[in-house]
PDB file of C-alpha atoms in Angstrom:
ATOM      1  CA  UNK A 696      19.752  -2.083  11.860  1.00  0.00           C
ATOM      2  CA  UNK A 697      21.942   1.025  11.646  1.00  0.00           C
ATOM      3  CA  UNK A 698      24.808  -1.017  10.199  1.00  0.00           C
ATOM      4  CA  UNK A 699      22.570  -2.583   7.567  1.00  0.00           C
ATOM      5  CA  UNK A 700      21.143   0.774   6.495  1.00  0.00           C
ATOM      6  CA  UNK A 701      24.564   2.425   6.259  1.00  0.00           C
ATOM      7  CA  UNK A 702      25.991  -0.535   4.341  1.00  0.00           C
ATOM      8  CA  UNK A 703      23.087  -0.475   1.898  1.00  0.00           C
ATOM      9  CA  UNK A 704      23.552   3.257   1.300  1.00  0.00           C
ATOM     10  CA  UNK A 705      27.296   2.849   0.742  1.00  0.00           C
ATOM     11  CA  UNK A 706      27.024  -0.137  -1.609  1.00  0.00           C
ATOM     12  CA  UNK A 707      24.238   1.367  -3.706  1.00  0.00           C
ATOM     13  CA  UNK A 708      25.944   4.765  -3.919  1.00  0.00           C
ATOM     14  CA  UNK A 709      29.273   3.186  -4.815  1.00  0.00           C
ATOM     15  CA  UNK A 710      27.587   1.212  -7.571  1.00  0.00           C
ATOM     16  CA  UNK A 711      26.045   4.405  -8.935  1.00  0.00           C
ATOM     17  CA  UNK A 712      29.359   6.288  -8.797  1.00  0.00           C
ATOM     18  CA  UNK A 713      31.153   3.458 -10.619  1.00  0.00           C
ATOM     19  CA  UNK A 714      28.410   3.232 -13.225  1.00  0.00           C
ATOM     20  CA  UNK A 715      27.442  -0.301 -12.235  1.00  0.00           C
ATOM     21  CA  UNK A 716      23.961   0.704 -11.018  1.00  0.00           C
ATOM     22  CA  UNK A 717      21.772   3.089 -13.062  1.00  0.00           C
ATOM     23  CA  UNK A 718      20.692   5.921 -10.778  1.00  0.00           C
ATOM     24  CA  UNK A 719      17.550   6.692 -12.800  1.00  0.00           C
ATOM     25  CA  UNK A 720      15.868   3.633 -11.306  1.00  0.00           C
ATOM     26  CA  UNK A 721      16.352   4.784  -7.703  1.00  0.00           C
ATOM     27  CA  UNK A 722      16.035   8.576  -7.602  1.00  0.00           C
ATOM     28  CA  UNK A 723      12.759  10.214  -6.633  1.00  0.00           C
ATOM     29  CA  UNK A 724      10.410  11.535  -9.295  1.00  0.00           C
ATOM     30  CA  UNK A 725       6.616  11.888  -8.956  1.00  0.00           C
ATOM     31  CA  UNK A 726       6.053  10.778 -12.553  1.00  0.00           C
ATOM     32  CA  UNK A 727       7.340   7.265 -11.891  1.00  0.00           C
ATOM     33  CA  UNK A 728       5.465   6.965  -8.596  1.00  0.00           C
ATOM     34  CA  UNK A 729       2.090   8.107  -9.924  1.00  0.00           C
ATOM     35  CA  UNK A 730       2.228   6.009 -13.077  1.00  0.00           C
ATOM     36  CA  UNK A 731       0.955   2.420 -13.250  1.00  0.00           C
ATOM     37  CA  UNK A 732       2.473   0.257 -11.988  1.00  0.00           C
ATOM     38  CA  UNK A 733       3.878   2.695  -9.411  1.00  0.00           C
ATOM     39  CA  UNK A 734       7.592   2.441  -8.672  1.00  0.00           C
ATOM     40  CA  UNK A 735       7.087   2.903  -4.948  1.00  0.00           C
ATOM     41  CA  UNK A 736      10.591   1.741  -4.028  1.00  0.00           C
ATOM     42  CA  UNK A 737      11.811   5.196  -5.069  1.00  0.00           C
ATOM     43  CA  UNK A 738      10.219   6.597  -1.895  1.00  0.00           C
ATOM     44  CA  UNK A 739      12.880   4.709   0.081  1.00  0.00           C
ATOM     45  CA  UNK A 740      15.886   4.405  -2.231  1.00  0.00           C
ATOM     46  CA  UNK A 741      16.064   8.159  -2.824  1.00  0.00           C
ATOM     47  CA  UNK A 742      17.118   8.509   0.829  1.00  0.00           C
ATOM     48  CA  UNK A 743      20.146   6.222   0.459  1.00  0.00           C
ATOM     49  CA  UNK A 744      22.051   7.801  -2.432  1.00  0.00           C
ATOM     50  CA  UNK A 745      25.122   9.733  -1.319  1.00  0.00           C
ATOM     51  CA  UNK A 746      27.264  12.161  -3.233  1.00  0.00           C
ATOM     52  CA  UNK A 747      30.470  11.248  -5.012  1.00  0.00           C
ATOM     53  CA  UNK A 748      33.989  11.771  -3.697  1.00  0.00           C
ATOM     54  CA  UNK A 749      34.250  12.559   0.001  1.00  0.00           C
ATOM     55  CA  UNK A 750      30.473  12.648   0.272  1.00  0.00           C
ATOM     56  CA  UNK A 751      30.420   8.889  -0.226  1.00  0.00           C
ATOM     57  CA  UNK A 752      32.537   8.449   2.913  1.00  0.00           C
ATOM     58  CA  UNK A 753      31.265  11.240   5.147  1.00  0.00           C
ATOM     59  CA  UNK A 754      27.568  10.754   4.392  1.00  0.00           C
ATOM     60  CA  UNK A 755      27.831   7.048   5.149  1.00  0.00           C
ATOM     61  CA  UNK A 756      29.757   7.748   8.360  1.00  0.00           C
ATOM     62  CA  UNK A 757      27.263  10.309   9.677  1.00  0.00           C
ATOM     63  CA  UNK A 758      24.336   8.100   8.705  1.00  0.00           C
ATOM     64  CA  UNK A 759      25.743   5.168  10.673  1.00  0.00           C
ATOM     65  CA  UNK A 760      26.918   7.308  13.595  1.00  0.00           C
ATOM     66  CA  UNK A 761      23.590   9.004  14.249  1.00  0.00           C
ATOM     67  CA  UNK A 762      21.477   5.915  13.616  1.00  0.00           C
ATOM     68  CA  UNK A 763      23.582   3.838  16.011  1.00  0.00           C
ATOM     69  CA  UNK A 764      23.256   6.517  18.711  1.00  0.00           C
ATOM     70  CA  UNK A 765      19.492   6.415  18.312  1.00  0.00           C
ATOM     71  CA  UNK A 766      19.323   2.634  18.182  1.00  0.00           C
ATOM     72  CA  UNK A 767      21.477   1.877  21.236  1.00  0.00           C
ATOM     73  CA  UNK A 768      20.816   3.447  24.623  1.00  0.00           C
ATOM     74  CA  UNK A 769      18.473   6.233  23.513  1.00  0.00           C
ATOM     75  CA  UNK A 770      15.445   6.356  25.854  1.00  0.00           C
ATOM     76  CA  UNK A 771      13.299   7.991  23.182  1.00  0.00           C
ATOM     77  CA  UNK A 772      13.642   4.941  20.934  1.00  0.00           C
ATOM     78  CA  UNK A 773      13.629   1.915  23.253  1.00  0.00           C
ATOM     79  CA  UNK A 774      12.189  -0.416  20.603  1.00  0.00           C
ATOM     80  CA  UNK A 775      13.167  -1.108  17.028  1.00  0.00           C
ATOM     81  CA  UNK A 776       9.722  -0.131  15.781  1.00  0.00           C
ATOM     82  CA  UNK A 777      10.100   3.303  17.400  1.00  0.00           C
ATOM     83  CA  UNK A 778      13.167   4.016  15.284  1.00  0.00           C
ATOM     84  CA  UNK A 779      11.503   2.663  12.148  1.00  0.00           C
ATOM     85  CA  UNK A 780       8.479   4.892  12.744  1.00  0.00           C
ATOM     86  CA  UNK A 781      10.788   7.875  13.252  1.00  0.00           C
ATOM     87  CA  UNK A 782      12.446   7.223   9.890  1.00  0.00           C
ATOM     88  CA  UNK A 783       9.085   6.822   8.156  1.00  0.00           C
ATOM     89  CA  UNK A 784       7.751  10.051   9.661  1.00  0.00           C
ATOM     90  CA  UNK A 785      10.844  12.140   8.984  1.00  0.00           C
ATOM     91  CA  UNK A 786      11.265  10.875   5.423  1.00  0.00           C
ATOM     92  CA  UNK A 787       7.582  11.514   4.754  1.00  0.00           C
ATOM     93  CA  UNK A 788       7.841  15.094   6.007  1.00  0.00           C
ATOM     94  CA  UNK A 789      10.913  15.682   3.831  1.00  0.00           C
ATOM     95  CA  UNK A 790       9.044  14.429   0.753  1.00  0.00           C
ATOM     96  CA  UNK A 791       6.018  16.615   1.500  1.00  0.00           C
ATOM     97  CA  UNK A 792       8.238  19.654   2.094  1.00  0.00           C
ATOM     98  CA  UNK A 793      10.011  18.957  -1.184  1.00  0.00           C
ATOM     99  CA  UNK A 794       6.682  19.170  -3.015  1.00  0.00           C
ATOM    100  CA  UNK A 795       5.516  22.276  -1.173  1.00  0.00           C
ATOM    101  CA  UNK A 796       8.756  24.204  -1.656  1.00  0.00           C
ATOM    102  CA  UNK A 797       8.977  23.165  -5.288  1.00  0.00           C
ATOM    103  CA  UNK A 798      12.735  22.752  -5.714  1.00  0.00           C
ATOM    104  CA  UNK A 799      12.278  19.251  -7.117  1.00  0.00           C
ATOM    105  CA  UNK A 800      15.084  17.453  -5.303  1.00  0.00           C
ATOM    106  CA  UNK A 801      15.533  13.805  -6.284  1.00  0.00           C
ATOM    107  CA  UNK A 802      17.946  12.552  -3.577  1.00  0.00           C
ATOM    108  CA  UNK A 803      17.391  13.248   0.110  1.00  0.00           C
ATOM    109  CA  UNK A 804      20.183  11.661   2.141  1.00  0.00           C
ATOM    110  CA  UNK A 805      21.691  15.032   3.243  1.00  0.00           C
ATOM    111  CA  UNK A 806      18.270  16.064   4.548  1.00  0.00           C
ATOM    112  CA  UNK A 807      17.854  12.778   6.416  1.00  0.00           C
ATOM    113  CA  UNK A 808      21.305  13.077   8.002  1.00  0.00           C
ATOM    114  CA  UNK A 809      20.540  16.591   9.233  1.00  0.00           C
ATOM    115  CA  UNK A 810      17.235  15.406  10.722  1.00  0.00           C
ATOM    116  CA  UNK A 811      19.103  12.615  12.523  1.00  0.00           C
ATOM    117  CA  UNK A 812      21.702  15.087  13.760  1.00  0.00           C
ATOM    118  CA  UNK A 813      19.031  17.416  15.120  1.00  0.00           C
ATOM    119  CA  UNK A 814      17.199  14.613  16.932  1.00  0.00           C
ATOM    120  CA  UNK A 815      20.348  13.139  18.474  1.00  0.00           C
ATOM    121  CA  UNK A 816      21.892  16.415  19.622  1.00  0.00           C
ATOM    122  CA  UNK A 817      18.702  17.613  21.322  1.00  0.00           C
ATOM    123  CA  UNK A 818      19.351  14.936  23.944  1.00  0.00           C
ATOM    124  CA  UNK A 819      22.999  15.986  24.352  1.00  0.00           C
ATOM    125  CA  UNK A 820      22.519  19.498  25.676  1.00  0.00           C
ATOM    126  CA  UNK A 821      25.462  20.516  27.825  1.00  0.00           C
ATOM    127  CA  UNK A 822      27.867  18.232  25.979  1.00  0.00           C
ATOM    128  CA  UNK A 823      30.584  19.357  23.578  1.00  0.00           C
ATOM    129  CA  UNK A 824      31.187  17.982  20.083  1.00  0.00           C
ATOM    130  CA  UNK A 825      33.852  18.594  17.458  1.00  0.00           C
ATOM    131  CA  UNK A 826      33.055  19.276  13.830  1.00  0.00           C
ATOM    132  CA  UNK A 827      35.685  20.239  11.288  1.00  0.00           C
ATOM    133  CA  UNK A 828      38.206  20.779  14.105  1.00  0.00           C
ATOM    134  CA  UNK A 829      35.854  23.207  15.872  1.00  0.00           C
ATOM    135  CA  UNK A 830      34.456  22.429  19.333  1.00  0.00           C
ATOM    136  CA  UNK A 831      30.912  23.599  19.968  1.00  0.00           C
ATOM    137  CA  UNK A 832      27.831  22.794  22.068  1.00  0.00           C
ATOM    138  CA  UNK A 833      26.182  19.620  20.833  1.00  0.00           C
ATOM    139  CA  UNK A 834      22.871  21.272  19.935  1.00  0.00           C
ATOM    140  CA  UNK A 835      24.703  23.595  17.500  1.00  0.00           C
ATOM    141  CA  UNK A 836      25.912  20.687  15.374  1.00  0.00           C
ATOM    142  CA  UNK A 837      23.017  20.742  12.840  1.00  0.00           C
ATOM    143  CA  UNK A 838      23.499  24.448  12.215  1.00  0.00           C
ATOM    144  CA  UNK A 839      27.230  23.992  11.728  1.00  0.00           C
ATOM    145  CA  UNK A 840      26.468  21.314   9.136  1.00  0.00           C
ATOM    146  CA  UNK A 841      24.243  23.823   7.366  1.00  0.00           C
ATOM    147  CA  UNK A 842      26.823  26.617   7.456  1.00  0.00           C
ATOM    148  CA  UNK A 843      29.693  24.483   6.135  1.00  0.00           C
ATOM    149  CA  UNK A 844      27.881  24.230   2.795  1.00  0.00           C
ATOM    150  CA  UNK A 845      28.697  27.863   2.062  1.00  0.00           C
ATOM    151  CA  UNK A 846      32.373  26.934   1.699  1.00  0.00           C
ATOM    152  CA  UNK A 847      31.812  24.578  -1.241  1.00  0.00           C
ATOM    153  CA  UNK A 848      30.579  25.058  -4.814  1.00  0.00           C
ATOM    154  CA  UNK A 849      26.878  24.294  -5.061  1.00  0.00           C
ATOM    155  CA  UNK A 850      26.616  24.411  -1.306  1.00  0.00           C
ATOM    156  CA  UNK A 851      23.605  26.723  -1.261  1.00  0.00           C
ATOM    157  CA  UNK A 852      21.477  24.128  -3.039  1.00  0.00           C
ATOM    158  CA  UNK A 853      22.610  21.432  -0.613  1.00  0.00           C
ATOM    159  CA  UNK A 854      21.882  23.753   2.314  1.00  0.00           C
ATOM    160  CA  UNK A 855      18.326  24.280   1.071  1.00  0.00           C
ATOM    161  CA  UNK A 856      17.901  20.512   0.884  1.00  0.00           C
ATOM    162  CA  UNK A 857      19.204  20.134   4.432  1.00  0.00           C
ATOM    163  CA  UNK A 858      16.686  22.704   5.648  1.00  0.00           C
ATOM    164  CA  UNK A 859      14.031  20.133   4.716  1.00  0.00           C
ATOM    165  CA  UNK A 860      15.643  17.723   7.181  1.00  0.00           C
ATOM    166  CA  UNK A 861      15.938  20.389   9.873  1.00  0.00           C
ATOM    167  CA  UNK A 862      12.231  21.102   9.547  1.00  0.00           C
ATOM    168  CA  UNK A 863      11.363  17.385   9.691  1.00  0.00           C
ATOM    169  CA  UNK A 864      13.515  16.773  12.771  1.00  0.00           C
ATOM    170  CA  UNK A 865      12.132  19.834  14.545  1.00  0.00           C
ATOM    171  CA  UNK A 866       8.540  18.833  13.751  1.00  0.00           C
ATOM    172  CA  UNK A 867       9.081  15.341  15.151  1.00  0.00           C
ATOM    173  CA  UNK A 868      10.643  16.749  18.321  1.00  0.00           C
ATOM    174  CA  UNK A 869       7.826  19.263  18.776  1.00  0.00           C
ATOM    175  CA  UNK A 870       4.971  16.794  18.280  1.00  0.00           C
ATOM    176  CA  UNK A 871       6.500  13.946  20.291  1.00  0.00           C
ATOM    177  CA  UNK A 872       8.159  15.805  23.185  1.00  0.00           C
ATOM    178  CA  UNK A 873       7.785  19.590  23.333  1.00  0.00           C
ATOM    179  CA  UNK A 874       4.014  19.679  22.956  1.00  0.00           C
ATOM    180  CA  UNK A 875       3.296  16.821  25.413  1.00  0.00           C
ATOM    181  CA  UNK A 876       5.747  18.103  28.058  1.00  0.00           C
ATOM    182  CA  UNK A 877       5.251  21.855  27.848  1.00  0.00           C
ATOM    183  CA  UNK A 878       1.979  22.334  25.982  1.00  0.00           C
ATOM    184  CA  UNK A 879      -0.142  20.021  28.071  1.00  0.00           C
ATOM    185  CA  UNK A 880      -1.084  17.874  25.096  1.00  0.00           C
ATOM    186  CA  UNK A 881      -0.398  14.279  24.184  1.00  0.00           C
ATOM    187  CA  UNK A 882       2.083  12.664  21.861  1.00  0.00           C
ATOM    188  CA  UNK A 883       0.456  13.211  18.476  1.00  0.00           C
ATOM    189  CA  UNK A 884       2.773  10.866  16.601  1.00  0.00           C
ATOM    190  CA  UNK A 885       3.124   7.857  18.887  1.00  0.00           C
ATOM    191  CA  UNK A 886       4.392   4.710  17.199  1.00  0.00           C
ATOM    192  CA  UNK A 887       1.422   2.960  15.526  1.00  0.00           C
ATOM    193  CA  UNK A 888       0.663  -0.514  16.845  1.00  0.00           C
ATOM    194  CA  UNK A 889       0.923  -1.986  13.369  1.00  0.00           C
ATOM    195  CA  UNK A 890       4.667  -1.292  13.383  1.00  0.00           C
ATOM    196  CA  UNK A 891       5.066  -3.474  16.478  1.00  0.00           C
ATOM    197  CA  UNK A 892       3.149  -6.307  14.838  1.00  0.00           C
ATOM    198  CA  UNK A 893       5.201  -6.041  11.659  1.00  0.00           C
ATOM    199  CA  UNK A 894       8.508  -6.087  13.559  1.00  0.00           C
ATOM    200  CA  UNK A 895       7.456  -9.011  15.758  1.00  0.00           C
ATOM    201  CA  UNK A 896       6.179 -11.017  12.795  1.00  0.00           C
ATOM    202  CA  UNK A 897       9.331 -10.330  10.799  1.00  0.00           C
ATOM    203  CA  UNK A 898      11.631 -11.319  13.658  1.00  0.00           C
ATOM    204  CA  UNK A 899       9.644 -14.502  14.327  1.00  0.00           C
ATOM    205  CA  UNK A 900       9.750 -15.444  10.650  1.00  0.00           C
ATOM    206  CA  UNK A 901      13.477 -14.730  10.456  1.00  0.00           C
ATOM    207  CA  UNK A 902      14.261 -16.782  13.563  1.00  0.00           C
ATOM    208  CA  UNK A 903      12.123 -19.652  12.312  1.00  0.00           C
ATOM    209  CA  UNK A 904      13.955 -19.598   9.013  1.00  0.00           C
ATOM    210  CA  UNK A 905      17.365 -19.767  10.695  1.00  0.00           C
ATOM    211  CA  UNK A 906      16.520 -22.276  13.398  1.00  0.00           C
ATOM    212  CA  UNK A 907      14.500 -24.576  11.170  1.00  0.00           C
ATOM    213  CA  UNK A 908      11.422 -26.527  12.246  1.00  0.00           C
ATOM    214  CA  UNK A 909      11.214 -27.579  15.859  1.00  0.00           C
ATOM    215  CA  UNK A 910      12.193 -31.171  16.617  1.00  0.00           C
ATOM    216  CA  UNK A 911       9.320 -33.308  17.952  1.00  0.00           C
ATOM    217  CA  UNK A 912       9.382 -33.599  21.715  1.00  0.00           C
ATOM    218  CA  UNK A 913      10.580 -36.846  23.235  1.00  0.00           C
ATOM    219  CA  UNK A 914      12.418 -38.037  20.161  1.00  0.00           C
ATOM    220  CA  UNK A 915      16.027 -39.062  20.610  1.00  0.00           C
ATOM    221  CA  UNK A 916      18.601 -38.794  17.884  1.00  0.00           C
ATOM    222  CA  UNK A 917      19.823 -42.153  16.582  1.00  0.00           C
ATOM    223  CA  UNK A 918      16.685 -44.050  17.591  1.00  0.00           C
ATOM    224  CA  UNK A 919      15.001 -45.593  14.576  1.00  0.00           C
ATOM    225  CA  UNK A 920      11.734 -47.465  14.183  1.00  0.00           C
ATOM    226  CA  UNK A 921      12.197 -51.088  15.179  1.00  0.00           C
ATOM    227  CA  UNK A 922      15.939 -50.900  15.717  1.00  0.00           C
ATOM    228  CA  UNK A 923      15.589 -51.236  19.496  1.00  0.00           C
ATOM    229  CA  UNK A 924      12.595 -52.267  21.561  1.00  0.00           C
ATOM    230  CA  UNK A 925      11.421 -51.239  24.966  1.00  0.00           C
ATOM    231  CA  UNK A 926      12.795 -54.430  26.528  1.00  0.00           C
ATOM    232  CA  UNK A 927      16.351 -53.654  25.413  1.00  0.00           C
ATOM    233  CA  UNK A 928      18.807 -55.878  23.566  1.00  0.00           C
ATOM    234  CA  UNK A 929      19.568 -56.211  19.873  1.00  0.00           C
ATOM    235  CA  UNK A 930      16.792 -58.727  18.996  1.00  0.00           C
ATOM    236  CA  UNK A 931      13.067 -58.173  18.511  1.00  0.00           C
ATOM    237  CA  UNK A 932      10.681 -59.403  21.208  1.00  0.00           C
ATOM    238  CA  UNK A 933       9.185 -62.075  18.923  1.00  0.00           C
ATOM    239  CA  UNK A 934      12.545 -63.845  18.794  1.00  0.00           C
ATOM    240  CA  UNK A 935      12.792 -63.931  22.570  1.00  0.00           C
ATOM    241  CA  UNK A 936       9.750 -66.236  22.833  1.00  0.00           C
ATOM    242  CA  UNK A 937      11.410 -69.055  20.908  1.00  0.00           C
ATOM    243  CA  UNK A 938      13.171 -70.456  23.929  1.00  0.00           C
ATOM    244  CA  UNK A 939      16.841 -71.370  24.277  1.00  0.00           C
ATOM    245  CA  UNK A 940      18.610 -72.339  21.096  1.00  0.00           C
ATOM    246  CA  UNK A 941      20.655 -75.474  20.472  1.00  0.00           C
ATOM    247  CA  UNK A 942      24.238 -75.644  19.302  1.00  0.00           C
ATOM    248  CA  UNK A 943      24.792 -77.579  16.088  1.00  0.00           C
ATOM    249  CA  UNK A 944      27.359 -80.345  16.286  1.00  0.00           C
TER     250      UNK A 944
END
């Protein structure tokens, strides 16, 4: 799943950069979502548009790297539906924060990447990571990604956007782990059961489409109707009752 998401983000962003795909049909704007018919796909596509230049490469790399670490071997996301629910929750929080803060951002991939970074590095405490040739504790990685924005033009605006992702990642971690473990409560955002049913139904439909319909049991390939009979031999049973034949001449 992580590879498919990263590939989709790269291909769509590359098409936008090259002018082959019009970005106005994929960015987020409340006007197009609240109108009829609502363009609800913008709620998802606005999280997969990268920047131009090096952002096209680095954003795609970090998106794939963090998603793959969450998808494979992470005990907090043992099932595919757990990761899907995480993405839905985090993206929803980022959208709500965008409305409350009022900056009116239209593309949210940097915020999503920072949320992923925060979630992944919280499980890597004690480990060391390298970022921009600097080695640091793993849990400091999200804050280093925030600080690096100050070195580039327009970085303050991007840093504000990434704060949305930091808030979303922290809220997920608090409600799903900190509060249940240290506050004596329960997991307030457990994966809804409907996500499991959707994933199972989708996988079953996909496998059925690839494998094709099941072959009837007991049927052997190459055996037609009436070609061979249960008694064996090349001739039908009705011919066997005629008795021995006679040679002409």
